[in-house]
Coordinates of C-alpha atoms and ligand atoms in Angstrom, one line a residue:
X1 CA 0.0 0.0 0.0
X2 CA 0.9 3.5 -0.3
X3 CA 0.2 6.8 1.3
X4 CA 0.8 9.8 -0.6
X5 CA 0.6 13.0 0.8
X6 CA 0.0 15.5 -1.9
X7 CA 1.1 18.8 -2.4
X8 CA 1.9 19.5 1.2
X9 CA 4.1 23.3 1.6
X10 CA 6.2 21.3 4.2
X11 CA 6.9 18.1 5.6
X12 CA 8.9 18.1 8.7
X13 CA 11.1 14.5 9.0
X14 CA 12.9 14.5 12.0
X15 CA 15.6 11.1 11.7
X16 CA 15.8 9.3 15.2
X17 CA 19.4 9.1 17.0
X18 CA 20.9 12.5 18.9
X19 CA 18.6 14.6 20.1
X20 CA 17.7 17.9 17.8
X21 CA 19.1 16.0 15.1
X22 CA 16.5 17.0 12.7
X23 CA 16.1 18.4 8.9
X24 CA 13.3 19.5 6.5
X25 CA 12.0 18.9 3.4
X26 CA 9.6 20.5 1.3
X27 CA 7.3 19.0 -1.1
X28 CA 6.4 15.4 -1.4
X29 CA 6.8 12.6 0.9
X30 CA 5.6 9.2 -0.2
X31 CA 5.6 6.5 1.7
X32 CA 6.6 3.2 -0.1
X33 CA 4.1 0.1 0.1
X34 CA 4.9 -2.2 2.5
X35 CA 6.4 0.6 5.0
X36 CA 2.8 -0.3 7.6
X37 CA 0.2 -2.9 7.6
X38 CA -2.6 -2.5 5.4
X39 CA -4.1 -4.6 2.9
X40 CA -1.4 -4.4 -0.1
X41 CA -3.9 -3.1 -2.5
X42 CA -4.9 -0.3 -0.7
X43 CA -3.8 3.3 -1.8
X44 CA -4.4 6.1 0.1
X45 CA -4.1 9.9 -0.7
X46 CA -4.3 13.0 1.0
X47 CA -4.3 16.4 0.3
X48 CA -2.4 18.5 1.7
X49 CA -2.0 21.4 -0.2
X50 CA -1.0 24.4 1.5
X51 CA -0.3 22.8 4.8
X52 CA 2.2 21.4 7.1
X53 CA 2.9 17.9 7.8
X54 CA 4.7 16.9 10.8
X55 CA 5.1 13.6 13.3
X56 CA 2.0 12.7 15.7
X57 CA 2.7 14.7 19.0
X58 CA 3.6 11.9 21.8
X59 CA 2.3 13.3 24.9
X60 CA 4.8 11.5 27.2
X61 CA 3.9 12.7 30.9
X62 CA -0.4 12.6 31.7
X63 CA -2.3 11.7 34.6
X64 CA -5.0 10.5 32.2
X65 CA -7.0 8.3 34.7
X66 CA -9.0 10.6 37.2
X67 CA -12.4 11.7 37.6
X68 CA -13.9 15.1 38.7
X69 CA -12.6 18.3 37.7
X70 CA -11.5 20.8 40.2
X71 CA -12.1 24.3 38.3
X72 CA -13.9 25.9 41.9
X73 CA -9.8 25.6 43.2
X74 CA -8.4 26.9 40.1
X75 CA -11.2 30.0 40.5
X76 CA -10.0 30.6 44.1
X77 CA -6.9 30.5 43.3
X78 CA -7.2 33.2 40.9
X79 CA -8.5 35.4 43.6
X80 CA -4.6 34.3 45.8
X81 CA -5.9 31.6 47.7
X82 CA -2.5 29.4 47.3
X83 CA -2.3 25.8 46.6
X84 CA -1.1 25.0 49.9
X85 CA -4.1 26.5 51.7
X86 CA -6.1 24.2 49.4
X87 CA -4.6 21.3 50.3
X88 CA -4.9 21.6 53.9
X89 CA -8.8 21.5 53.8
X90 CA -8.8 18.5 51.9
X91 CA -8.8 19.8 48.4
X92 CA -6.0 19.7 45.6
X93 CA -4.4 15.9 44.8
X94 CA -6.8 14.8 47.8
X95 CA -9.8 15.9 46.6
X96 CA -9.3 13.9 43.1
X97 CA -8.4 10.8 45.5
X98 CA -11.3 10.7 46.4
X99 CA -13.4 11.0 43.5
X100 CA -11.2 8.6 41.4
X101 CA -11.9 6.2 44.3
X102 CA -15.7 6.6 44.0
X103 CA -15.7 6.1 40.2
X104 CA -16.1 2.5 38.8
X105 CA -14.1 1.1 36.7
X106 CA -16.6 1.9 33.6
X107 CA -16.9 5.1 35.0
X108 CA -13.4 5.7 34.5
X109 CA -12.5 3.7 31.3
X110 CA -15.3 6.0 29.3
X111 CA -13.6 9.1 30.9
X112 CA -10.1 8.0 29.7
X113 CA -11.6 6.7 26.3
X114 CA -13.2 10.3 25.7
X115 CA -10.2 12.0 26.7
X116 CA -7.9 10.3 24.2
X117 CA -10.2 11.2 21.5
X118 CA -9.8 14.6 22.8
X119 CA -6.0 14.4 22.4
X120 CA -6.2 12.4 18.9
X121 CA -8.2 15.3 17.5
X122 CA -5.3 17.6 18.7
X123 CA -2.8 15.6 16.9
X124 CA -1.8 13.5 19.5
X125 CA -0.8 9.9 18.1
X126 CA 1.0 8.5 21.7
X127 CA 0.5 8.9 25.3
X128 CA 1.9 7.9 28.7
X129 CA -0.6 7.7 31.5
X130 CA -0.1 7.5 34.9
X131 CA -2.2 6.1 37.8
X132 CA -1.4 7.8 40.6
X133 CA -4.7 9.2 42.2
X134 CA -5.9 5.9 44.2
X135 CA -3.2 5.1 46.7
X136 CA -4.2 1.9 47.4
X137 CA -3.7 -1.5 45.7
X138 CA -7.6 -1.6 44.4
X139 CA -7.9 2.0 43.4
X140 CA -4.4 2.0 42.0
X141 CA -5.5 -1.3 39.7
X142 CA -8.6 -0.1 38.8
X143 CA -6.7 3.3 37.3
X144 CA -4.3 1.0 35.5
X145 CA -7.4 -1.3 34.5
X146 CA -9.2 1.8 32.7
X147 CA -6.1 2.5 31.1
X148 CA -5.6 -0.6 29.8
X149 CA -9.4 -1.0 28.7
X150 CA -9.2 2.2 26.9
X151 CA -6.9 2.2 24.9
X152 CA -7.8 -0.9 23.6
X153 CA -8.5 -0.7 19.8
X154 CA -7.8 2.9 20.4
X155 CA -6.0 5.1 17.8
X156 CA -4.1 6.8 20.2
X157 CA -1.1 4.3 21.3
X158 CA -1.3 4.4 25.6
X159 CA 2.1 3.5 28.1
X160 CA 1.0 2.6 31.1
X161 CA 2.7 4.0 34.1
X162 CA 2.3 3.2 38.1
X163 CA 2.3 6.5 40.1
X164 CA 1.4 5.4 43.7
X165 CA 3.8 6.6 44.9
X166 CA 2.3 10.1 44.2
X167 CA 1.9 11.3 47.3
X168 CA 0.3 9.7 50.9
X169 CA -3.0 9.0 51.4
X170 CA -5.1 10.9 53.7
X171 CA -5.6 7.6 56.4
X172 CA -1.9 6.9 56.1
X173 CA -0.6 10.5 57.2
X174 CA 0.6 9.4 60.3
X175 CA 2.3 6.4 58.9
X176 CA 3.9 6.8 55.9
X177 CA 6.5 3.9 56.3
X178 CA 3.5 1.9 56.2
X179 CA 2.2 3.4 52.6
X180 CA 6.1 3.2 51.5
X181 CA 5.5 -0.7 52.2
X182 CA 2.5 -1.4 50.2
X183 CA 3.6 0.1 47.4
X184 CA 7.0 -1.8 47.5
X185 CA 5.7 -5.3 48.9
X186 CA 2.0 -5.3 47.2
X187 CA 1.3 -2.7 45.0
X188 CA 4.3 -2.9 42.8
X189 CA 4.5 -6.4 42.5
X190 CA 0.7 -7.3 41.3
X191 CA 1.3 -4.9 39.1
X192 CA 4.0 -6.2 37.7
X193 CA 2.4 -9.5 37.6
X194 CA -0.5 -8.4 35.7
X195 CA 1.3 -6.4 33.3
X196 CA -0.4 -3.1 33.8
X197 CA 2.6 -0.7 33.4
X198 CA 5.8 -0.3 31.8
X199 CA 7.3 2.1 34.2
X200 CA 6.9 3.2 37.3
X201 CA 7.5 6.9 38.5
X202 CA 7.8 8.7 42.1
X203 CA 7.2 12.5 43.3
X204 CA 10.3 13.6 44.8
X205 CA 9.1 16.6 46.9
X206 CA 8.7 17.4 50.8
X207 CA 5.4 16.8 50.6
X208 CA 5.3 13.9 48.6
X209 CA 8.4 11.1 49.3
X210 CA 12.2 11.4 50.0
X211 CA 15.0 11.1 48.2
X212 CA 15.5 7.6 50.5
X213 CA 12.0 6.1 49.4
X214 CA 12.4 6.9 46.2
X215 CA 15.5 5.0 45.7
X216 CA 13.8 2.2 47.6
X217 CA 10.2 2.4 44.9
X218 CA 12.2 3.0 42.2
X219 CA 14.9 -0.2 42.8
X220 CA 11.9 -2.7 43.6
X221 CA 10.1 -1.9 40.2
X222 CA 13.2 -2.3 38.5
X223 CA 13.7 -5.6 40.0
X224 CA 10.0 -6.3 39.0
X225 CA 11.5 -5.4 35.1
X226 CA 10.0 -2.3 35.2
X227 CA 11.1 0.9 33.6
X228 CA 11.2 4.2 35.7
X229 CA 11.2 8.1 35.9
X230 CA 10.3 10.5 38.8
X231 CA 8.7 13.9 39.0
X232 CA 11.8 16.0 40.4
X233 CA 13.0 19.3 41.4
X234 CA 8.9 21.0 40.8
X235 CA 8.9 22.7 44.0
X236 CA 12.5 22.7 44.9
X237 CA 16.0 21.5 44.6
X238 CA 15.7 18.0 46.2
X239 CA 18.4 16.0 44.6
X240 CA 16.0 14.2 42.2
X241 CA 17.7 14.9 39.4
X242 CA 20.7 13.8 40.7
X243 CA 18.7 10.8 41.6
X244 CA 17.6 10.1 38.2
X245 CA 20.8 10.2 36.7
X246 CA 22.3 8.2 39.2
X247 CA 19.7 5.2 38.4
X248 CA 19.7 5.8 35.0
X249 CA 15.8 6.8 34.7
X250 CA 14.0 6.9 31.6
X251 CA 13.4 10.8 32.4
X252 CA 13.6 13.2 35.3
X253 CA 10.2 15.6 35.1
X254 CA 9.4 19.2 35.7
X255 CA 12.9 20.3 36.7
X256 CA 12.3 23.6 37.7
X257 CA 14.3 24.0 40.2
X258 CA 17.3 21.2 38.8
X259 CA 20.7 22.1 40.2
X260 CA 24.0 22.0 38.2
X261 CA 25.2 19.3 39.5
X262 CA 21.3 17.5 38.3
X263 CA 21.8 18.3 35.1
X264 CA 25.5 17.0 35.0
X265 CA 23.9 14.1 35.9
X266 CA 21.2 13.8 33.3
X267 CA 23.8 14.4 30.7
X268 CA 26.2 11.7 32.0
X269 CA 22.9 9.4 32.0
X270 CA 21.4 10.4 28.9
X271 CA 18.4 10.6 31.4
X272 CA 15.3 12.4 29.4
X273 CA 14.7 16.0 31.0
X274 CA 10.8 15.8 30.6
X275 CA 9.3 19.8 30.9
X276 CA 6.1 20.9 31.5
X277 CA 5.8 24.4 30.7
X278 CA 1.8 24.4 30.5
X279 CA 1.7 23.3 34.2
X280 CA 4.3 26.1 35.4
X281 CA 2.1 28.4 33.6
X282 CA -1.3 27.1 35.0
X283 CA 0.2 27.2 38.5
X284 CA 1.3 30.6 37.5
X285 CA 4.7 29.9 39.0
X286 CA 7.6 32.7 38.6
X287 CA 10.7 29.8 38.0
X288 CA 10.5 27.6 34.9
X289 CA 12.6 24.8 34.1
X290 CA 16.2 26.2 32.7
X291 CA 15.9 24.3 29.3
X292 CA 18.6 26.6 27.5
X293 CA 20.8 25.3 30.0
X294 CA 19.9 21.6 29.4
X295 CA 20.0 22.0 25.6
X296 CA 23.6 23.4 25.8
X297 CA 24.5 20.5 28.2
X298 CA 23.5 17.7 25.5
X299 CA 20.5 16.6 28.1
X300 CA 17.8 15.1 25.4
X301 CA 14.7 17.1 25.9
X302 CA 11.0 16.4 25.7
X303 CA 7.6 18.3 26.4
X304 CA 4.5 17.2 27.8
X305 CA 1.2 18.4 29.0
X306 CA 1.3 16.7 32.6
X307 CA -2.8 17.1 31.5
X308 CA -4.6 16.5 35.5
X309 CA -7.3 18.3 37.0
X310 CA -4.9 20.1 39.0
X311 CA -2.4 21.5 37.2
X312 CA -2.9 21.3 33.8
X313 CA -6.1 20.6 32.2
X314 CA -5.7 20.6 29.0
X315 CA -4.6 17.6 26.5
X316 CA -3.5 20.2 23.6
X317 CA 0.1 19.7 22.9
X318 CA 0.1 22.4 20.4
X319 CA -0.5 25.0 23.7
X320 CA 2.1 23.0 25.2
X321 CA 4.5 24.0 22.0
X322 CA 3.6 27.7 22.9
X323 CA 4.7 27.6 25.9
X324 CA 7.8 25.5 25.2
X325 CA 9.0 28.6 23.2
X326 CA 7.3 31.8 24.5
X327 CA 8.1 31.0 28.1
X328 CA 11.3 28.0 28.1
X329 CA 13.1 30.0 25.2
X330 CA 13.1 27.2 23.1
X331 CA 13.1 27.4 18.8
X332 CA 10.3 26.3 17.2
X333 CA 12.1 23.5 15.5
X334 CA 13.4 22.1 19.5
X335 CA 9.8 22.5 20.5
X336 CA 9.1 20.1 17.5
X337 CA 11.2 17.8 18.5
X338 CA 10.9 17.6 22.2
X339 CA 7.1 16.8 21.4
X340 CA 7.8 14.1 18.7
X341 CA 11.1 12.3 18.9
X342 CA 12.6 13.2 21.9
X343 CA 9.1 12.6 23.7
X344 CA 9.0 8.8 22.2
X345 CA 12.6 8.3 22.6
X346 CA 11.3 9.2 26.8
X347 CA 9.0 6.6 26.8
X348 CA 11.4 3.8 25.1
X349 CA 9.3 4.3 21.5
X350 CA 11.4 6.2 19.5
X351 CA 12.6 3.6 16.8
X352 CA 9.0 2.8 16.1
X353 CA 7.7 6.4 16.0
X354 CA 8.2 10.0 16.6
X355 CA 9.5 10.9 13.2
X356 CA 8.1 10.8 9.8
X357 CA 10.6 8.0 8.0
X358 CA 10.8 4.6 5.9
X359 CA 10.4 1.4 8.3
X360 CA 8.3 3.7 11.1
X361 CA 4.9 3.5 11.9
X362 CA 2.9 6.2 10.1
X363 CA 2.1 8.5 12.6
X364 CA 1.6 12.3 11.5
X365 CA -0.5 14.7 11.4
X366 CA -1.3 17.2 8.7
X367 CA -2.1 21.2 9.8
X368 CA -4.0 23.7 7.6
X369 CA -1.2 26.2 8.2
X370 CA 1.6 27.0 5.6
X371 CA 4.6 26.2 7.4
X372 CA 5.7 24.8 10.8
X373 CA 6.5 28.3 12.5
X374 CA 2.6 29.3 12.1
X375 CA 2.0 26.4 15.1
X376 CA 3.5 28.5 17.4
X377 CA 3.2 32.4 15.8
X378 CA -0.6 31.9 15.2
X379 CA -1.0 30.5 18.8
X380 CA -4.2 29.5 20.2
X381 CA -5.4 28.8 16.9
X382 CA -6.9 24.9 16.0
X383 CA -5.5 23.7 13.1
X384 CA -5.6 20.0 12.9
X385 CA -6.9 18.5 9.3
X386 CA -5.8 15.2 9.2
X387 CA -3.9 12.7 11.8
X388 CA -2.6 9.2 10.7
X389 CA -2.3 7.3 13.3
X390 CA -0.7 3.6 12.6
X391 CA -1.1 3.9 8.8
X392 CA -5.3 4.8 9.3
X393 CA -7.2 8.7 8.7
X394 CA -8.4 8.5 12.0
X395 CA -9.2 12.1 11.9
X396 CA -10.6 14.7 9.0
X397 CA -11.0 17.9 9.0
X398 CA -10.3 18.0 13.0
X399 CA -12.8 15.9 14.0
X400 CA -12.7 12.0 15.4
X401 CA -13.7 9.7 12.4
X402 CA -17.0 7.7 13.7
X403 CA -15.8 4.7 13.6
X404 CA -12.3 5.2 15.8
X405 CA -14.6 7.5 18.3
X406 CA -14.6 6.2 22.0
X407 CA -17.3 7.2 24.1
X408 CA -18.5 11.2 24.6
X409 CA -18.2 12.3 28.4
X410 CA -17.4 15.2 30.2
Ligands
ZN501 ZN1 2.8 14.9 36.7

């Protein structure tokens, strides 16, 4: 089979390997039959005059599985109630707990399912999800469960990722050790067992775990064959970075406060730095993540939309590109990459997709604007057409086809 793009201003094909290692070509691309798995008589053709085709955006850090939507916080918070004072009345990360807990498992998997249609009509071809908001064996499961049942036969490719160690639940305050020991000595391993994740991350932070239980997480999942990454340096310098590096993590995450000697680290690793400038944004914090620095330092860099109720709810990667440039100084063509290659090459995917190449899965995405500058210059704008995901039009003219839809939900 063959897909042709036709008449496209500018196809962006970024080669897999070092990171920013990228070049363009205008015109044509055709992609020669056999290159993905469709019937071998079936010829496909798109137009795409006048636009700009570039590789599916991999959205590689998400809290995907949660229910209830916590826009009264983000209201107050407008008005300088601070995050902290929401979270000691039971509200922030807690608040979601709970709801995620009171949703069933079909509650959840439609909410997932309808979200990733969300993302695929942004131009979002692969996602990492994390559990994370049921801090208990059960709740965690069920998170990992919905995952699992919604991305099945889903356009949108889904990694799975365990996140109980996210932070302590409420009934376990007083004894953390004891939370620490579920994760390690139950939750981890039926996980592992049932094959619900391929990594599993930790939040660094004072509020969340130490540098000490982190080690202790992240060296049992690797013993249970799973990959891992950690959420480090948000709040402050904690020594995750370091940590990351020092264990070799797929990716260290957030990084706005990463020291010099963390991002020596991450180079010596080749650890992922994993930004999230839509979150800094959201939480309308002053510090972002020094990714000038990290460029210079040869750290590979991707970008994500951390999409939670929280933080950051939105799944658009394209406002994620914005910020990537307008507020972490990065070019256009960086931003690209850090949402494409760099972003599979974080979750272990990067030789299968995350560029547009022979002997890849076709995953790309065609945008009604002339060239690949106007995603970020004409910000805010939608400007999806067409996404391919896995050699299939699973989206025209911006919108879900029927028959790759999931279920509508709020
Ligand atoms: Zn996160």
């Amino acid at each position: 089979m063959s897909i042709e793009i036709r008449g496209a201003a500018q196809v962006l094909q970024l080669p897999p390997g070092e990171p920013y290692l990228r070049h363009d070509r205008a015109g044509e691309l055709t992609l020669e039959p056999g290159e993905v798995s469709l019937p071998s008589d079936t010829s496909v053709a798109i137009d795409a005059r006048g636009c700009a085709v570039i590789p599916g955006f991999v959205d590689c850090h998400t809290h995907l599985p949660f229910a209830g939507w916590r826009e009264s916080e983000f209201s107050e918070r407008l008005t300088g109630v601070t995050y902290s004072e929401i979270a000691a009345r039971g509200g922030g990360i807690l608040s979601t707990v709970r709801a995620t807990r009171a949703a069933t498992l079909s509650d959840l998997t439609t909410l997932v399912r309808s979200r990733l249609d969300a993302m695929l009509a942004l131009g979002t071809t692969l996602v990492e999800a994390k559990s994370g908001y049921g801090l208990s064996l059960e709740a965690e499961v069920k998170q990992l469960e919905a995952i699992r049942a919604a991305a099945g036969g889903h356009p949108v490719e889904v990694v799975p990722t365990f996140l109980g160690a996210h932070t302590v639940p409420k009934e376990l305050r007083d004894d953390r050790a004891r939370y620490v020991d579920a994760v390690v000595t139950e939750m981890l391993p039926e996980v592992a067992r049932a094959g619900l994740a391929a990594y599993a991350d930790v939040f660094v932070d004072a509020h969340a775990f130490s540098l000490t239980e982190a080690r202790r997480i992240l060296g049992a999942a690797r013993s249970l064959g799973l990959g891992i990454r950690l959420h480090a340096d948000q709040l402050a310098s904690d020594g995750a970075a370091e940590l990351a590096g020092e264990l070799g993590a797929a990716s260290a995450d957030h990084l706005e406060h990463v020291s010099e000697a963390g991002i020596d680290a991450l180079a010596r690793a080749g650890t992922t730095a994993l930004l999230l400038p839509a979150a800094g944004h959201f939480l309308m914090q002053e510090k972002t993540a020094p990714a000038r620095r990290l460029v210079e330092a040869g750290v590979p860099v991707a970008i994500a939309t951390d999409f939670n109720p929280g933080s950051c709810p939105t799944e658009s990667m394209g406002t994620v590109l914005e910020h990537a440039c307008l507020g972490l100084r990065l070019s256009i063509d960086e931003a690209i990459t850090a949402a494409t290659l760099n972003a599979a090459h974080a979750l272990g995917r990067a030789a299968e997709t995350g560029s547009i190449e022979v002997g890849k899965r076709a995953d790309f995405v065609v945008h009604a604007v002339p060239n690949r500058y106007h995603l970020v210059y004409r910000f805010g704008v939608p400007r999806v057409r067409t996404v391919v995901a896995a050699g299939r039009i699973v989206v025209q003219e911006g919108r879900v086809t029927p028959q790759n839809s999931g279920a509508r939900s709020c």
